[in-house]
PDB file of N, CA, C and O in Angstrom:
ATOM      1  N   MET A 207      75.490 121.465 147.040  1.00 75.00           N
ATOM      2  CA  MET A 207      76.139 122.313 146.567  1.00 75.00           C
ATOM      3  C   MET A 207      77.882 122.356 147.919  1.00 75.00           C
ATOM      4  O   MET A 207      78.667 122.079 147.364  1.00 75.00           O
ATOM      5  N   ALA A 208      77.300 122.945 148.567  1.00 85.00           N
ATOM      6  CA  ALA A 208      78.462 123.351 149.529  1.00 85.00           C
ATOM      7  C   ALA A 208      78.170 122.795 151.048  1.00 85.00           C
ATOM      8  O   ALA A 208      76.590 122.365 151.426  1.00 85.00           O
ATOM      9  N   TRP A 209      79.032 122.014 151.692  1.00 92.00           N
ATOM     10  CA  TRP A 209      78.847 121.261 152.980  1.00 92.00           C
ATOM     11  C   TRP A 209      79.995 122.340 153.829  1.00 92.00           C
ATOM     12  O   TRP A 209      81.075 122.739 153.522  1.00 92.00           O
ATOM     13  N   LEU A 210      79.250 122.471 155.271  1.00 94.00           N
ATOM     14  CA  LEU A 210      79.991 122.781 156.105  1.00 94.00           C
ATOM     15  C   LEU A 210      80.013 121.543 157.817  1.00 94.00           C
ATOM     16  O   LEU A 210      78.843 121.414 158.004  1.00 94.00           O
ATOM     17  N   THR A 211      81.122 121.566 157.884  1.00 96.00           N
ATOM     18  CA  THR A 211      80.964 120.284 158.661  1.00 96.00           C
ATOM     19  C   THR A 211      81.957 120.728 160.010  1.00 96.00           C
ATOM     20  O   THR A 211      83.335 121.286 159.922  1.00 96.00           O
ATOM     21  N   ILE A 212      81.273 120.523 161.406  1.00 96.00           N
ATOM     22  CA  ILE A 212      82.051 121.121 162.145  1.00 96.00           C
ATOM     23  C   ILE A 212      81.814 120.033 163.262  1.00 96.00           C
ATOM     24  O   ILE A 212      81.105 119.187 163.539  1.00 96.00           O
ATOM     25  N   CYS A 213      82.720 120.323 164.355  1.00 96.00           N
ATOM     26  CA  CYS A 213      83.628 119.095 165.026  1.00 96.00           C
ATOM     27  C   CYS A 213      83.910 119.660 166.488  1.00 96.00           C
ATOM     28  O   CYS A 213      84.731 120.279 166.529  1.00 96.00           O
ATOM     29  N   ALA A 214      82.891 119.600 167.596  1.00 92.00           N
ATOM     30  CA  ALA A 214      83.030 120.475 168.967  1.00 92.00           C
ATOM     31  C   ALA A 214      82.906 119.337 169.852  1.00 92.00           C
ATOM     32  O   ALA A 214      82.042 119.677 170.915  1.00 92.00           O
ATOM     33  N   PRO A 215      83.755 118.597 169.997  1.00 91.00           N
ATOM     34  CA  PRO A 215      84.219 117.278 171.243  1.00 91.00           C
ATOM     35  C   PRO A 215      84.249 118.305 172.577  1.00 91.00           C
ATOM     36  O   PRO A 215      85.212 119.090 172.337  1.00 91.00           O
ATOM     37  N   ARG A 216      83.359 117.867 173.560  1.00 92.00           N
ATOM     38  CA  ARG A 216      83.721 118.398 174.880  1.00 92.00           C
ATOM     39  C   ARG A 216      84.864 118.103 175.251  1.00 92.00           C
ATOM     40  O   ARG A 216      85.973 116.914 175.218  1.00 92.00           O
ATOM     41  N   GLY A 217      85.545 119.794 175.510  1.00 91.00           N
ATOM     42  CA  GLY A 217      86.909 119.110 176.059  1.00 91.00           C
ATOM     43  C   GLY A 217      88.311 118.999 174.694  1.00 91.00           C
ATOM     44  O   GLY A 217      89.282 118.824 175.303  1.00 91.00           O
ATOM     45  N   ALA A 218      87.994 119.513 173.712  1.00 94.00           N
ATOM     46  CA  ALA A 218      88.818 119.090 172.583  1.00 94.00           C
ATOM     47  C   ALA A 218      88.910 120.770 171.612  1.00 94.00           C
ATOM     48  O   ALA A 218      87.764 121.283 171.778  1.00 94.00           O
ATOM     49  N   THR A 219      89.640 120.529 170.653  1.00 95.00           N
ATOM     50  CA  THR A 219      89.742 121.533 170.082  1.00 95.00           C
ATOM     51  C   THR A 219      88.796 121.630 168.518  1.00 95.00           C
ATOM     52  O   THR A 219      88.260 120.458 168.319  1.00 95.00           O
ATOM     53  N   THR A 220      88.099 122.268 168.622  1.00 96.00           N
ATOM     54  CA  THR A 220      86.741 122.667 167.354  1.00 96.00           C
ATOM     55  C   THR A 220      87.462 122.609 166.243  1.00 96.00           C
ATOM     56  O   THR A 220      88.243 123.485 166.422  1.00 96.00           O
ATOM     57  N   THR A 221      86.799 121.857 165.234  1.00 97.00           N
ATOM     58  CA  THR A 221      87.391 122.079 164.086  1.00 97.00           C
ATOM     59  C   THR A 221      86.029 122.370 162.612  1.00 97.00           C
ATOM     60  O   THR A 221      85.290 121.688 163.347  1.00 97.00           O
ATOM     61  N   ALA A 222      86.515 122.802 161.880  1.00 97.00           N
ATOM     62  CA  ALA A 222      85.677 122.804 160.838  1.00 97.00           C
ATOM     63  C   ALA A 222      85.846 122.554 159.340  1.00 97.00           C
ATOM     64  O   ALA A 222      87.071 123.344 159.207  1.00 97.00           O
ATOM     65  N   THR A 223      85.377 122.361 158.691  1.00 97.00           N
ATOM     66  CA  THR A 223      85.583 121.976 156.814  1.00 97.00           C
ATOM     67  C   THR A 223      84.785 122.557 156.167  1.00 97.00           C
ATOM     68  O   THR A 223      83.573 122.279 156.314  1.00 97.00           O
ATOM     69  N   SER A 224      84.754 123.275 155.343  1.00 96.00           N
ATOM     70  CA  SER A 224      83.917 124.211 153.994  1.00 96.00           C
ATOM     71  C   SER A 224      84.386 123.366 152.863  1.00 96.00           C
ATOM     72  O   SER A 224      85.715 123.735 152.485  1.00 96.00           O
ATOM     73  N   THR A 225      83.283 122.752 152.325  1.00 95.00           N
ATOM     74  CA  THR A 225      83.678 122.351 150.567  1.00 95.00           C
ATOM     75  C   THR A 225      82.543 122.367 149.922  1.00 95.00           C
ATOM     76  O   THR A 225      81.382 122.853 150.298  1.00 95.00           O
ATOM     77  N   CYS A 226      82.852 122.347 148.807  1.00 93.00           N
ATOM     78  CA  CYS A 226      82.386 122.762 147.493  1.00 93.00           C
ATOM     79  C   CYS A 226      82.416 122.374 146.380  1.00 93.00           C
ATOM     80  O   CYS A 226      83.253 121.703 146.101  1.00 93.00           O
ATOM     81  N   LEU A 227      81.256 121.814 145.651  1.00 92.00           N
ATOM     82  CA  LEU A 227      81.259 121.226 144.133  1.00 92.00           C
ATOM     83  C   LEU A 227      82.636 122.314 143.563  1.00 92.00           C
ATOM     84  O   LEU A 227      83.020 121.424 142.390  1.00 92.00           O
ATOM     85  N   CYS A 228      82.557 123.475 143.787  1.00 91.00           N
ATOM     86  CA  CYS A 228      83.240 124.504 142.886  1.00 91.00           C
ATOM     87  C   CYS A 228      84.625 123.914 142.912  1.00 91.00           C
ATOM     88  O   CYS A 228      85.450 125.064 142.003  1.00 91.00           O
ATOM     89  N   GLY A 229      84.955 123.798 144.016  1.00 92.00           N
ATOM     90  CA  GLY A 229      86.282 123.306 144.614  1.00 92.00           C
ATOM     91  C   GLY A 229      86.864 123.685 145.421  1.00 92.00           C
ATOM     92  O   GLY A 229      87.795 123.610 145.833  1.00 92.00           O
ATOM     93  N   ARG A 230      86.038 124.566 146.321  1.00 91.00           N
ATOM     94  CA  ARG A 230      86.364 125.092 147.372  1.00 91.00           C
ATOM     95  C   ARG A 230      86.815 123.991 148.496  1.00 91.00           C
ATOM     96  O   ARG A 230      85.768 122.927 148.662  1.00 91.00           O
ATOM     97  N   ASP A 231      87.662 124.253 149.175  1.00 95.00           N
ATOM     98  CA  ASP A 231      88.209 123.148 150.623  1.00 95.00           C
ATOM     99  C   ASP A 231      88.402 124.026 151.445  1.00 95.00           C
ATOM    100  O   ASP A 231      90.289 123.856 151.130  1.00 95.00           O
ATOM    101  N   ARG A 232      88.151 124.162 152.342  1.00 96.00           N
ATOM    102  CA  ARG A 232      88.710 125.177 153.117  1.00 96.00           C
ATOM    103  C   ARG A 232      88.627 124.631 154.617  1.00 96.00           C
ATOM    104  O   ARG A 232      87.849 123.989 154.718  1.00 96.00           O
ATOM    105  N   SER A 233      89.341 124.903 155.406  1.00 97.00           N
ATOM    106  CA  SER A 233      89.633 124.202 156.677  1.00 97.00           C
ATOM    107  C   SER A 233      89.814 124.933 158.206  1.00 97.00           C
ATOM    108  O   SER A 233      90.554 126.134 157.746  1.00 97.00           O
ATOM    109  N   ALA A 234      89.284 124.934 159.750  1.00 97.00           N
ATOM    110  CA  ALA A 234      89.841 125.995 160.424  1.00 97.00           C
ATOM    111  C   ALA A 234      90.061 125.167 161.703  1.00 97.00           C
ATOM    112  O   ALA A 234      89.181 124.213 161.853  1.00 97.00           O
ATOM    113  N   VAL A 235      90.791 125.703 162.755  1.00 97.00           N
ATOM    114  CA  VAL A 235      91.227 124.815 163.659  1.00 97.00           C
ATOM    115  C   VAL A 235      91.299 125.668 164.955  1.00 97.00           C
ATOM    116  O   VAL A 235      91.667 126.233 164.632  1.00 97.00           O
ATOM    117  N   GLY A 236      90.323 125.747 165.905  1.00 96.00           N
ATOM    118  CA  GLY A 236      90.231 126.983 167.113  1.00 96.00           C
ATOM    119  C   GLY A 236      89.098 127.437 167.471  1.00 96.00           C
ATOM    120  O   GLY A 236      88.328 127.591 165.778  1.00 96.00           O
ATOM    121  N   HIS A 237      88.366 127.808 168.261  1.00 92.00           N
ATOM    122  CA  HIS A 237      87.294 128.451 168.453  1.00 92.00           C
ATOM    123  C   HIS A 237      86.995 129.464 167.398  1.00 92.00           C
ATOM    124  O   HIS A 237      86.036 129.586 166.839  1.00 92.00           O
ATOM    125  N   SER A 238      87.940 130.769 167.381  1.00 95.00           N
ATOM    126  CA  SER A 238      87.838 132.031 166.556  1.00 95.00           C
ATOM    127  C   SER A 238      87.798 131.679 165.465  1.00 95.00           C
ATOM    128  O   SER A 238      87.012 132.305 164.471  1.00 95.00           O
ATOM    129  N   LYS A 239      89.068 130.655 164.838  1.00 97.00           N
ATOM    130  CA  LYS A 239      88.682 130.448 163.448  1.00 97.00           C
ATOM    131  C   LYS A 239      87.795 129.709 162.914  1.00 97.00           C
ATOM    132  O   LYS A 239      87.449 130.060 161.768  1.00 97.00           O
ATOM    133  N   VAL A 240      87.371 128.867 163.693  1.00 97.00           N
ATOM    134  CA  VAL A 240      85.833 128.062 163.468  1.00 97.00           C
ATOM    135  C   VAL A 240      84.945 129.019 162.834  1.00 97.00           C
ATOM    136  O   VAL A 240      83.712 129.058 161.709  1.00 97.00           O
ATOM    137  N   HIS A 241      84.521 130.264 163.749  1.00 96.00           N
ATOM    138  CA  HIS A 241      83.451 131.067 163.671  1.00 96.00           C
ATOM    139  C   HIS A 241      83.722 131.562 162.389  1.00 96.00           C
ATOM    140  O   HIS A 241      82.868 132.212 161.617  1.00 96.00           O
ATOM    141  N   ALA A 242      85.337 132.358 162.138  1.00 97.00           N
ATOM    142  CA  ALA A 242      85.455 132.890 160.856  1.00 97.00           C
ATOM    143  C   ALA A 242      85.053 132.146 159.725  1.00 97.00           C
ATOM    144  O   ALA A 242      84.677 132.605 158.636  1.00 97.00           O
ATOM    145  N   LEU A 243      85.324 130.674 159.884  1.00 97.00           N
ATOM    146  CA  LEU A 243      85.067 129.957 158.329  1.00 97.00           C
ATOM    147  C   LEU A 243      83.710 129.622 158.433  1.00 97.00           C
ATOM    148  O   LEU A 243      83.014 129.832 157.334  1.00 97.00           O
ATOM    149  N   ILE A 244      82.994 129.726 159.484  1.00 96.00           N
ATOM    150  CA  ILE A 244      81.545 129.680 159.123  1.00 96.00           C
ATOM    151  C   ILE A 244      80.725 131.144 158.333  1.00 96.00           C
ATOM    152  O   ILE A 244      79.910 131.190 157.505  1.00 96.00           O
ATOM    153  N   ALA A 245      81.125 132.031 158.731  1.00 96.00           N
ATOM    154  CA  ALA A 245      81.101 133.439 158.123  1.00 96.00           C
ATOM    155  C   ALA A 245      81.525 133.642 156.827  1.00 96.00           C
ATOM    156  O   ALA A 245      80.799 133.811 155.809  1.00 96.00           O
ATOM    157  N   ASP A 246      82.852 133.060 156.686  1.00 95.00           N
ATOM    158  CA  ASP A 246      83.333 132.783 154.996  1.00 95.00           C
ATOM    159  C   ASP A 246      82.505 131.853 154.088  1.00 95.00           C
ATOM    160  O   ASP A 246      81.979 132.030 152.906  1.00 95.00           O
ATOM    161  N   HIS A 247      82.132 130.753 154.974  1.00 94.00           N
ATOM    162  CA  HIS A 247      81.246 129.609 154.065  1.00 94.00           C
ATOM    163  C   HIS A 247      79.533 130.323 153.922  1.00 94.00           C
ATOM    164  O   HIS A 247      79.192 129.875 152.672  1.00 94.00           O
ATOM    165  N   GLU A 248      79.151 131.146 154.436  1.00 93.00           N
ATOM    166  CA  GLU A 248      77.934 131.580 154.504  1.00 93.00           C
ATOM    167  C   GLU A 248      78.043 132.814 153.117  1.00 93.00           C
ATOM    168  O   GLU A 248      76.983 132.797 152.320  1.00 93.00           O
ATOM    169  N   ALA A 249      78.898 133.245 153.317  1.00 92.00           N
ATOM    170  CA  ALA A 249      79.652 134.566 152.118  1.00 92.00           C
ATOM    171  C   ALA A 249      79.675 133.871 150.833  1.00 92.00           C
ATOM    172  O   ALA A 249      79.240 134.187 149.946  1.00 92.00           O
ATOM    173  N   HIS A 250      80.328 132.696 151.019  1.00 91.00           N
ATOM    174  CA  HIS A 250      80.500 131.604 149.659  1.00 91.00           C
ATOM    175  C   HIS A 250      79.304 131.320 148.912  1.00 91.00           C
ATOM    176  O   HIS A 250      78.848 131.286 147.679  1.00 91.00           O
ATOM    177  N   ARG A 251      78.221 131.163 150.004  1.00 84.00           N
ATOM    178  CA  ARG A 251      76.873 130.621 148.917  1.00 84.00           C
ATOM    179  C   ARG A 251      76.254 131.874 148.005  1.00 84.00           C
ATOM    180  O   ARG A 251      76.037 131.272 146.810  1.00 84.00           O
ATOM    181  N   ASP A 252      76.376 133.127 148.320  1.00 83.00           N
ATOM    182  CA  ASP A 252      76.157 133.533 147.466  1.00 83.00           C
ATOM    183  C   ASP A 252      77.310 134.408 146.367  1.00 83.00           C
ATOM    184  O   ASP A 252      76.721 134.992 145.327  1.00 83.00           O
ATOM    185  N   ALA A 253      78.514 133.623 146.585  1.00 86.00           N
ATOM    186  CA  ALA A 253      79.569 134.169 145.525  1.00 86.00           C
ATOM    187  C   ALA A 253      80.178 132.897 144.542  1.00 86.00           C
ATOM    188  O   ALA A 253      80.785 132.773 143.915  1.00 86.00           O
ATOM    189  N   CYS A 254      79.349 131.712 144.545  1.00 88.00           N
ATOM    190  CA  CYS A 254      79.920 130.865 144.458  1.00 88.00           C
ATOM    191  C   CYS A 254      79.925 130.433 142.986  1.00 88.00           C
ATOM    192  O   CYS A 254      78.412 130.767 142.376  1.00 88.00           O
ATOM    193  N   PRO A 255      79.984 130.161 142.179  1.00 86.00           N
ATOM    194  CA  PRO A 255      79.905 130.298 140.491  1.00 86.00           C
ATOM    195  C   PRO A 255      79.743 129.391 140.211  1.00 86.00           C
ATOM    196  O   PRO A 255      78.541 129.670 139.233  1.00 86.00           O
ATOM    197  N   LEU A 256      79.141 127.999 140.821  1.00 84.00           N
ATOM    198  CA  LEU A 256      77.989 127.127 140.181  1.00 84.00           C
ATOM    199  C   LEU A 256      76.956 127.520 140.887  1.00 84.00           C
ATOM    200  O   LEU A 256      75.769 127.833 139.831  1.00 84.00           O
ATOM    201  N   ARG A 257      76.688 128.324 142.029  1.00 77.00           N
ATOM    202  CA  ARG A 257      75.236 128.707 142.147  1.00 77.00           C
ATOM    203  C   ARG A 257      74.664 129.824 141.197  1.00 77.00           C
ATOM    204  O   ARG A 257      73.764 130.287 140.618  1.00 77.00           O
ATOM    205  N   THR A 258      75.769 130.937 141.168  1.00 66.00           N
ATOM    206  CA  THR A 258      75.608 131.611 140.119  1.00 66.00           C
ATOM    207  C   THR A 258      75.099 132.131 138.830  1.00 66.00           C
ATOM    208  O   THR A 258      74.198 132.406 138.523  1.00 66.00           O
ATOM    209  N   THR A 259      75.832 130.923 138.392  1.00 58.00           N
ATOM    210  CA  THR A 259      75.572 130.121 136.915  1.00 58.00           C
ATOM    211  C   THR A 259      73.831 129.720 136.846  1.00 58.00           C
ATOM    212  O   THR A 259      73.524 130.058 135.862  1.00 58.00           O
ATOM    213  N   GLN A 260      73.791 129.116 138.051  1.00 53.00           N
ATOM    214  CA  GLN A 260      72.543 128.180 138.164  1.00 53.00           C
ATOM    215  C   GLN A 260      71.125 129.346 138.002  1.00 53.00           C
ATOM    216  O   GLN A 260      70.136 129.393 137.458  1.00 53.00           O
ATOM    217  N   GLU A 261      71.374 130.416 139.051  1.00 50.00           N
ATOM    218  CA  GLU A 261      70.128 131.354 138.911  1.00 50.00           C
ATOM    219  C   GLU A 261      70.375 132.229 137.875  1.00 50.00           C
ATOM    220  O   GLU A 261      68.866 132.603 137.430  1.00 50.00           O
ATOM    221  N   ARG A 262      71.329 132.513 136.977  1.00 52.00           N
ATOM    222  CA  ARG A 262      71.407 133.244 135.790  1.00 52.00           C
ATOM    223  C   ARG A 262      70.938 132.649 134.801  1.00 52.00           C
ATOM    224  O   ARG A 262      69.666 132.661 133.877  1.00 52.00           O
ATOM    225  N   ARG A 263      70.928 130.793 134.637  1.00 51.00           N
ATOM    226  CA  ARG A 263      70.158 130.314 133.670  1.00 51.00           C
ATOM    227  C   ARG A 263      68.876 130.261 134.179  1.00 51.00           C
ATOM    228  O   ARG A 263      68.242 130.076 133.313  1.00 51.00           O
ATOM    229  N   ASN A 264      68.319 130.116 135.485  1.00 53.00           N
ATOM    230  CA  ASN A 264      66.725 130.150 135.229  1.00 53.00           C
ATOM    231  C   ASN A 264      66.211 131.553 135.086  1.00 53.00           C
ATOM    232  O   ASN A 264      65.052 131.403 134.761  1.00 53.00           O
ATOM    233  N   ALA A 265      66.855 132.241 135.314  1.00 52.00           N
ATOM    234  CA  ALA A 265      66.021 133.908 135.513  1.00 52.00           C
ATOM    235  C   ALA A 265      66.316 134.262 133.633  1.00 52.00           C
ATOM    236  O   ALA A 265      65.053 134.796 133.365  1.00 52.00           O
ATOM    237  N   ALA A 266      66.923 133.398 132.810  1.00 51.00           N
ATOM    238  CA  ALA A 266      67.191 133.757 131.428  1.00 51.00           C
ATOM    239  C   ALA A 266      65.773 133.136 131.105  1.00 51.00           C
ATOM    240  O   ALA A 266      64.942 132.674 130.173  1.00 51.00           O
TER     241      ALA A 266
END
């Protein structure tokens, strides 16, 4: 449902993209911003409306 793509070539700027089937599409450029996006991507897994809806359906 959600994908995190990180590109960190030696000697070049690190980039990352976080996308999800719910419509989330974020990107970051630079080491510190990529780390922040990784943390945000992990938090999104708990807050994603698609995942929350699926878990509620399974619980019912």
